Every structure is written in structure tokens, then in C-alpha cells.
Coordinates of C-alpha atoms (C1' of nucleotides) in Angstrom, one line a residue:
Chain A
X1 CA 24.9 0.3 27.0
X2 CA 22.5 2.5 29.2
X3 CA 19.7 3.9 27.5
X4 CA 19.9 6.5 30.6
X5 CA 21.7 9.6 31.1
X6 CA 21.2 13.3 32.4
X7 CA 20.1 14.7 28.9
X8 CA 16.0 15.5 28.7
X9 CA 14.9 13.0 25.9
X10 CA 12.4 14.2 23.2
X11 CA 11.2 13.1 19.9
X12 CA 11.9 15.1 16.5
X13 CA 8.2 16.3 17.1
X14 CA 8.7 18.4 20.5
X15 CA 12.2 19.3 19.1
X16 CA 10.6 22.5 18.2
X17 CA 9.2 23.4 21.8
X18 CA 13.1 23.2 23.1
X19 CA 14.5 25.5 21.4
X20 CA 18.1 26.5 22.6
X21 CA 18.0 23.5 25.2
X22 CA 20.7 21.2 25.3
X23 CA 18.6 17.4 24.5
X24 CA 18.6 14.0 23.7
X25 CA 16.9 12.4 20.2
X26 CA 17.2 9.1 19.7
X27 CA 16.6 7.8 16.4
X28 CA 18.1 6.3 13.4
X29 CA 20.2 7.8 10.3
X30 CA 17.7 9.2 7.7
X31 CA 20.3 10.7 5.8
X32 CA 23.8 12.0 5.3
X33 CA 25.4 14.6 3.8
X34 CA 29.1 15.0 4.4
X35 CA 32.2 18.0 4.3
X36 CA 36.1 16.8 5.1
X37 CA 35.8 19.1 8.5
X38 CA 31.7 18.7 8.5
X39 CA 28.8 16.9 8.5
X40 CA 24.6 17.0 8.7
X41 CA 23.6 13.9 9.9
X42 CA 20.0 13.8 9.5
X43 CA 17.5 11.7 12.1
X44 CA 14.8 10.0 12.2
X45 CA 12.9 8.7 15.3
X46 CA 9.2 8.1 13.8
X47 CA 8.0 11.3 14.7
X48 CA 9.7 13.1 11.8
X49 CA 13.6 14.0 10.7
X50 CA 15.8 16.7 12.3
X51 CA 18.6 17.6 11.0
X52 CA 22.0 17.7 13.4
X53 CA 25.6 19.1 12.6
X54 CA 28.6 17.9 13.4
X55 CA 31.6 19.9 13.2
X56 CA 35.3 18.8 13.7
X57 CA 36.8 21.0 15.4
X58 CA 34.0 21.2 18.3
X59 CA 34.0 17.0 19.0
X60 CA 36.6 14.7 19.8
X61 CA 38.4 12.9 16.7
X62 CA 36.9 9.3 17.1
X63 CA 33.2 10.9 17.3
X64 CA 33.4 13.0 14.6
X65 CA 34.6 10.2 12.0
X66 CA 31.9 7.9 13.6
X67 CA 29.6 10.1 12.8
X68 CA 31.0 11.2 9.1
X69 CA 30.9 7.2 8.5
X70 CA 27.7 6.3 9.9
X71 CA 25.3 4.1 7.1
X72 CA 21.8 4.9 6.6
X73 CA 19.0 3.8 9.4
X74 CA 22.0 2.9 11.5
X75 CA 20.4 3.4 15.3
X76 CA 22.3 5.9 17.3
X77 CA 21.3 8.5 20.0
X78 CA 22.4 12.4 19.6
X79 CA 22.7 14.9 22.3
X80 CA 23.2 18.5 21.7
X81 CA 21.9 22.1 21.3
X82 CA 18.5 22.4 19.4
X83 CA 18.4 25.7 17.4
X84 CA 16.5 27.7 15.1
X85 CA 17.7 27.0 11.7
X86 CA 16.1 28.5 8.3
X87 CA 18.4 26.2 6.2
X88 CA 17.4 22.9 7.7
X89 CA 14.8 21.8 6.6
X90 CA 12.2 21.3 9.1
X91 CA 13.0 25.1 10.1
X92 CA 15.6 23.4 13.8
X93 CA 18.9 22.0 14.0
X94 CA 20.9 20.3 16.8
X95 CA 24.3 20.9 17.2
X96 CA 26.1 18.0 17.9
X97 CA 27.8 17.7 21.4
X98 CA 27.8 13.9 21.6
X99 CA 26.5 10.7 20.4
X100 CA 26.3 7.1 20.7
X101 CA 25.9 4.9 18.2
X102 CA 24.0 1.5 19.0
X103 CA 24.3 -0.1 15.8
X104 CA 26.1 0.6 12.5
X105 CA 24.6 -0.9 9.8
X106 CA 28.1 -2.5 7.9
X107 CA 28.5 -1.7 4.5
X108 CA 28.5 -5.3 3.0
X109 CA 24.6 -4.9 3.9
X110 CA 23.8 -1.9 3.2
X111 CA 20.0 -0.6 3.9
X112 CA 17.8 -1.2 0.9
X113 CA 15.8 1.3 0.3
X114 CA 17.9 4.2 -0.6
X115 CA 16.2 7.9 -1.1
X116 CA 16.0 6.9 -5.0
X117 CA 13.6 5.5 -7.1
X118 CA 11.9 1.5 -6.0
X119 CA 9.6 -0.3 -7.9
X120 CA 6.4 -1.5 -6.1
X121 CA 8.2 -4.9 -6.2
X122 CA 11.0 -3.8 -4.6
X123 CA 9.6 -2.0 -1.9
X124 CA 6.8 -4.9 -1.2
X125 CA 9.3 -7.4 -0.3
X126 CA 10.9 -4.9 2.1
X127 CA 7.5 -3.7 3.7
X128 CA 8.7 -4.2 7.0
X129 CA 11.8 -1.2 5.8
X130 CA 9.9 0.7 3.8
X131 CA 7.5 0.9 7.1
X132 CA 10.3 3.7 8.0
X133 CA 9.9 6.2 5.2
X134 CA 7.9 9.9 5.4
X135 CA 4.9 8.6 2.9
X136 CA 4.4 5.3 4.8
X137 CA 4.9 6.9 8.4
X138 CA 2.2 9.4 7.6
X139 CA -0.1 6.7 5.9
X140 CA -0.6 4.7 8.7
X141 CA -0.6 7.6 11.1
X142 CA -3.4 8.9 8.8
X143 CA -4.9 5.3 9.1
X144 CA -4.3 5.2 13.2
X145 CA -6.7 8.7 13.3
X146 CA -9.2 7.2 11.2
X147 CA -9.7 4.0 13.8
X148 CA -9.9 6.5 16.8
X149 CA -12.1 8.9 15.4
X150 CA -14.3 5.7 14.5
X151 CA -14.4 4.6 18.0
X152 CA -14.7 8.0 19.3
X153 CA -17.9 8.6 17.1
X154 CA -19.6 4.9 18.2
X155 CA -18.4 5.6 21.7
X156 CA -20.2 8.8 22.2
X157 CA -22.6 8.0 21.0
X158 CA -24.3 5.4 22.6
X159 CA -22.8 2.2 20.6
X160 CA -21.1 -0.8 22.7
X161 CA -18.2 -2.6 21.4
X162 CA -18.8 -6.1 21.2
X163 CA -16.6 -7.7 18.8
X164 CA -17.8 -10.9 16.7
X165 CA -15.8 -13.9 16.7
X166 CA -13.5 -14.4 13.4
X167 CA -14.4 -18.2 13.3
X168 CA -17.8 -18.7 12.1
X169 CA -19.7 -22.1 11.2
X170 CA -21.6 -20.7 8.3
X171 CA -21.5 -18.4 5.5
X172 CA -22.7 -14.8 6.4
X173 CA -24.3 -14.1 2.4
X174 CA -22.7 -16.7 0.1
X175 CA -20.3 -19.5 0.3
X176 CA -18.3 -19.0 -2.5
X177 CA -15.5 -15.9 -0.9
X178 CA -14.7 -18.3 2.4
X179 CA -11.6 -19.2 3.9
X180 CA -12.0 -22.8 4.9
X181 CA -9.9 -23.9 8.4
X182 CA -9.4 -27.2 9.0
X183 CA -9.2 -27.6 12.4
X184 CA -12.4 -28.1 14.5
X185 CA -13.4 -31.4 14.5
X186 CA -16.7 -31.6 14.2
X187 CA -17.7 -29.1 11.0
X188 CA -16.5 -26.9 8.9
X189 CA -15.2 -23.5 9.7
X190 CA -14.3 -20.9 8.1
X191 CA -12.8 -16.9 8.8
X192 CA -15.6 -14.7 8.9
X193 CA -16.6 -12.1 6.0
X194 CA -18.9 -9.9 8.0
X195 CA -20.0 -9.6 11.6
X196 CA -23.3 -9.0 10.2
X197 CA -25.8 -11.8 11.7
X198 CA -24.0 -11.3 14.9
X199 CA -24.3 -8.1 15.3
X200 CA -28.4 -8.7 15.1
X201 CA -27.9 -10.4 18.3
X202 CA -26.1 -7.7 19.8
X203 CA -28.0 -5.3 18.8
X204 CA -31.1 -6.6 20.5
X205 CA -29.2 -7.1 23.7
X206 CA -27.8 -3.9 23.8
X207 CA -29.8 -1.7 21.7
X208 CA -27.0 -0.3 19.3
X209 CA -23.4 -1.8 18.9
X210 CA -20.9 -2.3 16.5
X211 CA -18.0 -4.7 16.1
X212 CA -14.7 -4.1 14.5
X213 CA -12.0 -6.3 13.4
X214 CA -10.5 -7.9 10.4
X215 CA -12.2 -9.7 7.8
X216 CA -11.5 -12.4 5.2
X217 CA -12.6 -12.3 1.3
X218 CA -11.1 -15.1 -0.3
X219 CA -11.9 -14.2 -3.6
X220 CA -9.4 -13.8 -6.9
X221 CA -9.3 -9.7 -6.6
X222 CA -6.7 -8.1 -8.2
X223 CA -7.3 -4.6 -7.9
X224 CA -6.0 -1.5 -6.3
X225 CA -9.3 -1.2 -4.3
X226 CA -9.0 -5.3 -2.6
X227 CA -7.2 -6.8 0.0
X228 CA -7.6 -10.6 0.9
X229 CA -7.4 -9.0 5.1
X230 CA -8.9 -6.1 5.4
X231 CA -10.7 -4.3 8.7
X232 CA -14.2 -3.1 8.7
X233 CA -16.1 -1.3 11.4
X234 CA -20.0 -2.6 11.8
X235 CA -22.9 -0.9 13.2
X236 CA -26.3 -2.4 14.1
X237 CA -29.0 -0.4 15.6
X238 CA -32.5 -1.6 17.3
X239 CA -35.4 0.3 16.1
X240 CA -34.2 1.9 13.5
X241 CA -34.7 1.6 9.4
X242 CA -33.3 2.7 6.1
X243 CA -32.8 6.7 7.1
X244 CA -31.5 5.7 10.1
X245 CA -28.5 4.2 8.4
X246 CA -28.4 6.8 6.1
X247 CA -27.8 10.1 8.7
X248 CA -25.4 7.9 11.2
X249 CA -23.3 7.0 7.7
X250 CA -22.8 10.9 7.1
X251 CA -22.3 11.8 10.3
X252 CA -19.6 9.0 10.8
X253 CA -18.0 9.9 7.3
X254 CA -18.0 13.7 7.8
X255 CA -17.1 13.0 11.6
X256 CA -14.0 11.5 10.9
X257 CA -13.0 13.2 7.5
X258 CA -13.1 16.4 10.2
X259 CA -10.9 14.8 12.4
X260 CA -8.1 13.5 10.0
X261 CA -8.5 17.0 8.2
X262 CA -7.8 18.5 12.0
X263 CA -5.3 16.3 13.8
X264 CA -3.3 15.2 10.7
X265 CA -2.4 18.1 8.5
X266 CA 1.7 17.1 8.9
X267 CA 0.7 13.9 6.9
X268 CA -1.6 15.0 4.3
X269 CA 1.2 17.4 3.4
X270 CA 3.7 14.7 3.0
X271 CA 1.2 12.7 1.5
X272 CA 0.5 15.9 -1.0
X273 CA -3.0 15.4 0.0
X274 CA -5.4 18.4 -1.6
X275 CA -6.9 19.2 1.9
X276 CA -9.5 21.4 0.1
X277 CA -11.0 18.0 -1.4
X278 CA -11.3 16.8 2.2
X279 CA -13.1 20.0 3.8
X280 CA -15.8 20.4 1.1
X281 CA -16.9 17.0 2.9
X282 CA -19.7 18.1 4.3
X283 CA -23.6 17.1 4.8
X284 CA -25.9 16.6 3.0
X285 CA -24.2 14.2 1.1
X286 CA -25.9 13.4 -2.4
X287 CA -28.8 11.2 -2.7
X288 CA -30.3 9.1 -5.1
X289 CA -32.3 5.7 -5.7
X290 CA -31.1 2.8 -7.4
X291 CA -33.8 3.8 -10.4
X292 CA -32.3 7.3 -10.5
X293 CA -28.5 5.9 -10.4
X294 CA -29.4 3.6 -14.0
X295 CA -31.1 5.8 -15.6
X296 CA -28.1 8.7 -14.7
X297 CA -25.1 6.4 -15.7
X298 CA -27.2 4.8 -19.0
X299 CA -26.9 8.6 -20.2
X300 CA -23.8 8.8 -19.6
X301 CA -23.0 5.6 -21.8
X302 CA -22.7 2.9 -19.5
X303 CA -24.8 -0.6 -20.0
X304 CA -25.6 -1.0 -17.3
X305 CA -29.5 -2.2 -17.6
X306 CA -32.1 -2.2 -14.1
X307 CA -31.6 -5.5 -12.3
X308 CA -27.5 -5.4 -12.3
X309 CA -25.0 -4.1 -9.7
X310 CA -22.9 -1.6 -10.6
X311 CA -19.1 -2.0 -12.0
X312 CA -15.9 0.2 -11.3
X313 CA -16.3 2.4 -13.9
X314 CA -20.2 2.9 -12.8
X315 CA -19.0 3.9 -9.7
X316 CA -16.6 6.8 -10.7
X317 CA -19.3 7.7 -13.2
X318 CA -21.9 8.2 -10.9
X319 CA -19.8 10.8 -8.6
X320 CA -17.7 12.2 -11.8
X321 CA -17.9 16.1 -10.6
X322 CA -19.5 15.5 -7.1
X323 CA -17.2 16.8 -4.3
X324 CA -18.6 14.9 -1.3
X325 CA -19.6 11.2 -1.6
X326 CA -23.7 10.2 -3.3
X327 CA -25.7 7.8 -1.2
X328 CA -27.7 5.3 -3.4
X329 CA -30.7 3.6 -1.9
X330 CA -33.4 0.6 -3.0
X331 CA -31.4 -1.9 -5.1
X332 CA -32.6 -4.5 -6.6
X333 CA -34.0 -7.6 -3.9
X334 CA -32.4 -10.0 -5.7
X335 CA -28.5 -8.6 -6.4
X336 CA -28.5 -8.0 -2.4
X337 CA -28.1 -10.6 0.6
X338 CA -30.7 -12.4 1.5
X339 CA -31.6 -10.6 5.1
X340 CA -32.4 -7.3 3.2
X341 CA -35.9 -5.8 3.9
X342 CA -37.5 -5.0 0.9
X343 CA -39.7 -1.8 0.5
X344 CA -43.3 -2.3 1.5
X345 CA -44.6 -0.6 -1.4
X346 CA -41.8 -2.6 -3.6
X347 CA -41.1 -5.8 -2.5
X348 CA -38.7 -5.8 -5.6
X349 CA -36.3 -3.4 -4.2
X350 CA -34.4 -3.9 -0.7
X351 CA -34.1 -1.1 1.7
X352 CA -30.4 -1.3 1.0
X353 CA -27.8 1.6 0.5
X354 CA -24.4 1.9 -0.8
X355 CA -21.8 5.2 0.1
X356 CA -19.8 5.9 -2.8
X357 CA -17.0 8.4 -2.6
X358 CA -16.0 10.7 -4.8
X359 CA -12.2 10.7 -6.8
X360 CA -13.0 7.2 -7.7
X361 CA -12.9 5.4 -4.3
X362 CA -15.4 3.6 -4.7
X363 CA -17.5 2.0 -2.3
X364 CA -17.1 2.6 1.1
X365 CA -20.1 1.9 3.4
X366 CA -23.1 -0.6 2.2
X367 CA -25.6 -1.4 4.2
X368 CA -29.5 -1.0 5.2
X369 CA -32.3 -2.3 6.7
X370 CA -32.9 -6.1 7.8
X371 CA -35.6 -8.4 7.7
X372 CA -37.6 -8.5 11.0
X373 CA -40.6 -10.5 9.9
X374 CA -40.0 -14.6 10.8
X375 CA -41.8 -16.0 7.8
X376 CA -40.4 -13.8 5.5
X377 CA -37.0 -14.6 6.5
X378 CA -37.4 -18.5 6.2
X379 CA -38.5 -18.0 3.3
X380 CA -35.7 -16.2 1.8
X381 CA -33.4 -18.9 3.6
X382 CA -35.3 -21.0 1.3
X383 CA -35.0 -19.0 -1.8
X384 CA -31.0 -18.5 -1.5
X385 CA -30.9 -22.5 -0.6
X386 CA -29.5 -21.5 3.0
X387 CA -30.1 -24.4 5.4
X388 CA -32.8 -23.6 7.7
X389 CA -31.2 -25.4 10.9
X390 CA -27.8 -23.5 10.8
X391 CA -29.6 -20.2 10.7
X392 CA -32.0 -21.1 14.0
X393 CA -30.4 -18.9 16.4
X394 CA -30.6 -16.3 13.5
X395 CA -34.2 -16.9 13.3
X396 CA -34.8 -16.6 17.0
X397 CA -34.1 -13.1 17.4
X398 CA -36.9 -12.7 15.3
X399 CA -38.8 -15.1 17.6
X400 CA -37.9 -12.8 21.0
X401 CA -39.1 -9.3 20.3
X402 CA -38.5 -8.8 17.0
X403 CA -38.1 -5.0 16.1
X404 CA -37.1 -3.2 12.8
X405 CA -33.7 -3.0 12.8
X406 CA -30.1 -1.7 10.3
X407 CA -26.8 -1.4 10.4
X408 CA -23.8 -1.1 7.9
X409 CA -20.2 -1.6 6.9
X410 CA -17.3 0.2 6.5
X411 CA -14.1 -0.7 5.1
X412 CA -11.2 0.8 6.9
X413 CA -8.6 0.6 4.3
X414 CA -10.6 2.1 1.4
X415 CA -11.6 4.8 3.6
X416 CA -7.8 5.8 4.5
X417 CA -6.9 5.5 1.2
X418 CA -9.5 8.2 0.0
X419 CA -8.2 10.3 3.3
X420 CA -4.7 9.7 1.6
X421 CA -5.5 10.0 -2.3
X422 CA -3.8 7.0 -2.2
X423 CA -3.8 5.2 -5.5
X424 CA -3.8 1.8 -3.9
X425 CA -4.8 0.9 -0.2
X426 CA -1.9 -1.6 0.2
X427 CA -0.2 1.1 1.4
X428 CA -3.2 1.4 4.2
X429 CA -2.1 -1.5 6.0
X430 CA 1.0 -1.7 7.6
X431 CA 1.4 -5.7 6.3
X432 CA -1.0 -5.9 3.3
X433 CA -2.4 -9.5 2.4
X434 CA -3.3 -9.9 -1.2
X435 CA -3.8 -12.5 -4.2
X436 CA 0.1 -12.6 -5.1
X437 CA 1.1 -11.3 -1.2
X438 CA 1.7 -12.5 1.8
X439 CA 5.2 -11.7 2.7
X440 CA 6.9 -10.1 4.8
Chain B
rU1 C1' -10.1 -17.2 -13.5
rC2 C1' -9.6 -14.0 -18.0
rC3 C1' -7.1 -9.8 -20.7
rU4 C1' -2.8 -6.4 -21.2
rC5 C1' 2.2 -5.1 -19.9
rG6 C1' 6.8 -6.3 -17.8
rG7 C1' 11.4 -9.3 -15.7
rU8 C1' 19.2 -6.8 -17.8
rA9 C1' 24.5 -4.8 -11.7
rG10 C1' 22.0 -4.2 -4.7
rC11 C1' 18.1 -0.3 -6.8
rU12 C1' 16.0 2.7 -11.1
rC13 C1' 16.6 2.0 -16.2
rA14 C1' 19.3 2.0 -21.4
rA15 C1' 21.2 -1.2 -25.3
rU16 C1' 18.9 -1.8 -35.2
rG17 C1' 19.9 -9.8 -34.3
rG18 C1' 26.7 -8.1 -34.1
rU19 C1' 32.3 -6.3 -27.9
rA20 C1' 26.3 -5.7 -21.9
rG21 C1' 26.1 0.4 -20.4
rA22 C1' 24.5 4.9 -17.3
rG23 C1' 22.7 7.1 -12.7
rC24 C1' 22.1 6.0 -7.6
rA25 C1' 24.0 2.7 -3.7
rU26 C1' 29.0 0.5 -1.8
rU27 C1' 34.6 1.3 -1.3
rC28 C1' 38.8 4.9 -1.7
rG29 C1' 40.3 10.2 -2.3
rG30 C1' 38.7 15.8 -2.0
rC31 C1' 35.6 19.7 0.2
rU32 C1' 33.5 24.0 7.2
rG33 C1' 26.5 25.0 5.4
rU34 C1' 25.0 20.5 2.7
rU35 C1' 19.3 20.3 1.0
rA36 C1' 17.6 13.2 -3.2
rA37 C1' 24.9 17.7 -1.8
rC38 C1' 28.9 18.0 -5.3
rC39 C1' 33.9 16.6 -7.8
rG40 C1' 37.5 12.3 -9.1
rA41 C1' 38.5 6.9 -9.1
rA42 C1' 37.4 1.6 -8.3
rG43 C1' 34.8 -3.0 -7.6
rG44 C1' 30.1 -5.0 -9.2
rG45 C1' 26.5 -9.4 -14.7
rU46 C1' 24.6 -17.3 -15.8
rU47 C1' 20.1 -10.5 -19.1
rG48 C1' 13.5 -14.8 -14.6
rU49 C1' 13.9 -20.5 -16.0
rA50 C1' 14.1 -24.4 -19.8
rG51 C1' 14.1 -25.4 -24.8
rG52 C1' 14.3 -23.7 -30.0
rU53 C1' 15.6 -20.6 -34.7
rU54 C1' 20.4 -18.3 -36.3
rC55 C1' 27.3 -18.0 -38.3
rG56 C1' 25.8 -15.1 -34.0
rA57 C1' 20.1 -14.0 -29.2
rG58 C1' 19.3 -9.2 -23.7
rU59 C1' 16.8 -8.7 -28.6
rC60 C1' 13.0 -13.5 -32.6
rC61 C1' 9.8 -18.2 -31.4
rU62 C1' 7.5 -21.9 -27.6
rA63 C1' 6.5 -23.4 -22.7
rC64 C1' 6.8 -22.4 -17.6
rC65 C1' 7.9 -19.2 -13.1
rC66 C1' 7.4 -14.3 -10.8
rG67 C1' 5.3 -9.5 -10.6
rA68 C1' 2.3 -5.1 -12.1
rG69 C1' -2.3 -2.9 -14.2
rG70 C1' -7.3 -3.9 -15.5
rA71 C1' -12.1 -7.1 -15.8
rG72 C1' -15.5 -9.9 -13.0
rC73 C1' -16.7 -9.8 -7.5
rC74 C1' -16.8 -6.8 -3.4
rA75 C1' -15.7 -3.1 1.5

RNA sequence: UCCUCGGUAGCUCAAUGGUAGAGCAUUCGGCUGUUAACCGAAGGGUUGUAGGUUCGAGUCCUACCCGAGGAGCCA
């Protein structure tokens, strides 16, 4: 069958700029709602639904029962008047004039997810259908604007993409959440958690970069707010310190809260996203010190004592009523990884901070300042039991013009899912891998 | 890994220890403006698996499998 013919093609989106033009959509059935001498099949092409009418006595006999017997998310291509229709929803209509019909789905199979009810079960073994519906479309188109307007930040502003490889020799700040791959010959691999250490190297060869790609956590996180693949976009920055991280963080965060509050209105309405919530992200965002956070969530009744990291429930404590996310600063030296620079007033607090976002989203950017100094760094390599020799080409770029230097973290998912109000970022990813999931 | 909850028709769910049911989906019939269309009819079951208690188990007990929510850990 020819995919070409003299009918202008458009998506469901533009369907709106052709208005009493005679078009093509091509899509598949959403939905269908049938009369004996009528029927509104409604399509679907990825950009959104349209709803088209058939009527008997204007088509041929064979096209019209085609049509009135067509399955859901069967693939066919419609041509025919586009109108302005108050009763449709989606406010056009297109009135059928032809049709072909690539593939109907038979009825001894029918499509599985039906416009009912699923269970999360359900509809996570059919990820790669369930892809096709409004709240998942707008999800990951929600997600798509996030990734851009990250780049688009970095990119103008004077970062260079140089992505770090996902193989990596050593642990980055433990060894307990690696994947091991059993492959190389020679040692031990393993997929990388953080881009971190090579980012240092980056850094100092091109002054500010950041890498993003996926990363690999293999630890037994069962929670709405964990994936075992998730993305993360790093930044490292050459001369720069603790405030540094803190102002490119906001800007970043209120950067690209602007743009998905801009560009992607149509899907934080089917999402039933607030919006409000997402413009009152603005800067300054809140700030506090590690000190300040305790002593703040110990009146509100949590146990936390000074010298622990904080749980969950911390979290949503400490931004219960705040409408734009809290920065805290200075934890503890010893809760953080080992290349944390620790205040030169305080060497028992690291010039570390953590983003936390408000609704309950937890955390969404860490990061902070890095050791520069050579002998402090061995030592620490020494205090966490790190082997000296693996870290050497760590250790030289503090050898070869060593400057003060920070960067941070940012995970992609959690960051879409606060975009969405999502109550779990496996919807976030188009093929979520967790603890209990790696199919389809 | 630990705690809690769950598993019955393709899907979502009912069913005092006493004949396994409804809605949706599918098929057939009706309807020229439907909005998760509606009306009528039909087909559809090894109640997660294996044991046990009982005259009798979807229901009670034990073990296991699968999933969900949470904790710890993290982005």
C-alpha cells in the first residue's frame, strides 16, 4: 500500500490550523462510538485525538462497515474535511471522505488496555501499549522538555558536553551499589554510578562541563522515588566553590521549571498538573545549614540527632508549607563522599548541598565543593580505605594546577516527576528498570 | 534485606466455611450526534502454586511463587 497520495498530511496537533481543508491524519483507533447509519471514530496519531465522523449515506457501503467495525489502536489513515466542531471534543472534527485501513487489530486479540480501569500490574507488563495513552504521551513529552531545556541551559551558557564512559574500573563513593560486568579480562568492571571523578578531569580541560547519561544504582530500593536506571545530568565547574553551585542549581531548576510551565501546558492539563505550584518556582529559593535543618525538623518531632543524614519523612518535613524547593548546605564530613571539601573554619562539615523540592519530592540535586588540596585528598583515600593506586590519575589533577573547584547532580526522573505531580517516576521513563522490573 | 497488604473471567472487582457473580472488553442484534455512548442477548473460570484442617475451602492453617506500598540507602 502507498503511504502517498494527493491529500496534505498533518498531525492531530496542526488539525486546528486547517480548518475547512480537505486532509490526511494518519493514526490509530483511540476510540469508537457507533449509530446503525453512523459512526465517530476517534484518532490518535501521538500528537493528540481528533475525532472523525462517518456517515452512511455519504461513503461507499464497504468503507462505511470498515469503519463501524474497526478494533481499538487498529492503524488506518483518514482523509476528509476538518471542521469546527463544539461537540467533539478537542473543539475540530473531520468528516470522513475516505480511509484506508493498514491493519485491523482481529478480535480474538483484542488491544489490552481498554479505556477502563488497570492495575499498575497490568499496565507494567504492557508498558510498551500503555506508551500510547494521553497520561503517558504527555509524561514523557513533559520528560523530552525537561532534557532540552537542560541542555539548552548548559549550552548557553558556557558548559561543554563531554559525556563519561558507563564502564568504570572503580567505585566512584562506595562499593557496595555497583553493578559488576564480567567481561574485561583483566579487572573488574562495573556500570558507573556517577560521572563525578571524571568530570574533575573535564572540568580542568575545559573549564566548565557536564556530562549526561544513565546511571546504575544497584541497590534493594523499593520506593516510588528509585529506579535501578535512571539519567542524571552533571556539572563540574573550574574555579568555583560552594555558592557557585548553589546560584547555577537555581537558575537551572527555575530555568527549566519556566520552560515546561511555557512549552508544555497541553500536558500538565492532562496530567491535572496545578500549574500555580510550578510558577511560584521562583528564586531565591530557601536556604538553610545542615545545623539549622536538625534543629528545625527535631521540633517538629523527628529523631533525627546532628551527625545523621536525613530520611524520607525528614525531607517532606523540612519543606512542609514551602512553595519553591530549600537548599541545605554543610553536612556532616563524615555522612558525605570522600572528595567533599570541608569548611575551613569547620573541617567537621563539608561544603556540600542538597536541593529538596517541595510536595514531597525529595531530593533532587546534591552536590558541592571538592577537595583541591593533594595531601588532604590522600588522606581521605586513606580514611574511606580507597586504594591509593586506582585513584592516581584522580590525584593528578590535583598535581597539574589544582584550583577550587564544584559541581552537582541532578536526577532526571525525580525532576519530571515533580514537573508531573507524578506519584511515582516509573512513569518518567518510557521503559522503567526496577527491583521487581525489567520487562518489557 | 525487613515490615505491611494483595493474587477470583482478557481487565477492574464482589462472593457469613454451604450451587463462583457483576461491570467493562469480545461476538450477535438495535439506534443519523455519540462524549469512558446507550438498549437487548451470548460465549467466557484448575479462585497464584503445593500441601493440610473439614461432611464440605475462593474463604481457615503452613510453605513457596508473583506483585504493590513503606523502611533503610540514595538522585
Amino acid at each position: 500500500m502507498s503511504l502517498e497520495n494527493s491529500y496534505p498530511r498533518v498531525t492531530v496537533a496542526e488539525a486546528g490550523r486547517h480548518n475547512g481543508e480537505t486532509v490526511e491524519i494518519a493514526g490509530w483507533l483511540y476510540n469508537l462510538r457507533r449509530g446503525g447509519k453512523i459512526c465517530f471514530p476517534q484518532l490518535r496519531d501521538g500528537t493528540g485525538i481528533i475525532q472523525c465522523v462517518a456517515v452512511k449515506s455519504a461513503l461507499p457501503e464497504d468503507l462505511f462497515e470498515s469503519l463501524k467495525n474497526l478494533t481499538q489502536e487498529s492503524s488506518l489513515m483518514i482523509r476528509g474535511k476538518i471542521r469546527e466542531e463544539s461537540r467533539a471534543p478537542g473543539g475540530y472534527e473531520l468528516d470522513v471522505e475516505g480511509a484506508d485501513i493498514l491493519q485491523r487489530v482481529p478480535e480474538e486479540t483484542p488491544y489490552p488496555i481498554t479505556p477502563k480501569d488497570h492495575g499498575i500490574d497490568f499496565l507494567m507488563d504492557h508498558r510498551h501499549l500503555w506508551l500510547r495513552s494521553r497520561r503517558q504521551n504527555a509524561a514523557i513529552r513533559v520528560r523530552h522538555e525537561v532534557i532540552k531545556g537542560i541542555r539548552d541551559y548548559f549550552d548557553s551558557h558556557g558548559f561543554v558536553l563531554v559525556d563519561t564512559p558507563i564502564f568504570t574500573p572503580a567505585a566512584c563513593e562506595g562499593t557496595s551499589t555497583l553493578f559488576e560486568v564480567d567481561y574485561f579480562e583483566d579487572e573488574k568492571v562495573y556500570l558507573t554510578q556517577s560521572g563525578q571523578l571524571y568530570n574533575e578531569a573535564t572540568s580542568a580541560a575545559f573549564g566548565k562541563t557536564y556530562c549526561f547519561g544513565p546511571t546504575f544504582r544497584a541497590e534493594k530500593s523499593k520506593t516510588r522515588r528509585h529506579l535501578t536506571e535512571f539519567w542524571m545530568v552533571e556539572p563540574e565547574m573550574s574555579y568555583a566553590n560552594l555558592e557557585d553551585v548553589k546560584r547555577v542549581g537555581e537558575e537551572l531548576v527555575t530555568f527549566v521549571v519556566g520552560r515546561v510551565s511555557e512549552h508544555r501546558r497541553e500536558e500538565l492539563k492532562v496530567l491535572e498538573r496545578d500549574v500555580t505550584k510550578l510558577e511560584s518556582i521562583q528564586a531565591p529559593f530557601h536556604r538553610m545549614s545542615y545545623d539549622e535543618a536538625v534543629v528545625k525538623l527535631q521540633a517538629k518531632g523527628s529523631e533525627i540527632v546532628w551527625g545523621g543524614d536525613f530520611g524520607n519523612t525528614d525531607e517532606t518535613l523540612l519543606t512542609e508549607g514551602l512553595d519553591r524547593p530549600v537548599m541545605v548546605d554543610r553536612y556532616p564530613t563524615a555522612v558525605k563522599a570522600f572528595y567533599f571539601q570541608p569548611a575551613d573554619d569547620r573541617p567537621e562539615v563539608a561544603l556540600g548541598v542538597d536541593f529538596i523540592a517541595p510536595e514531597g519530592y525529595g531530593e533532587i540535586i546534591g552536590g558541592g565543593q571538592r577537595i583541591h588540596s593533594l595531601e588532604l585528598l590522600k588522606q581521605r583515600l586513606q580514611e574511606h580505605n580507597l586504594p591509593e593506586e586506582a585513584f592516581n590519575w584522580y590525584l593528578d589533577l590535583r598535581r597539574y594546577g589544582s584550583v577550587p573547584h564544584a559541581g552537582f547532580g541532578m536526577g532526571v526522573e525525580r525532576f519530571v516527576a515533580w514537573m508531573c505531580g507524578l506519584e511515582h517516576i516509573r512513569e518518567t521513563i518510557a521503559f522503567p528498570r526496577m527491583l521487581y522490573r525489567t520487562r518489557p
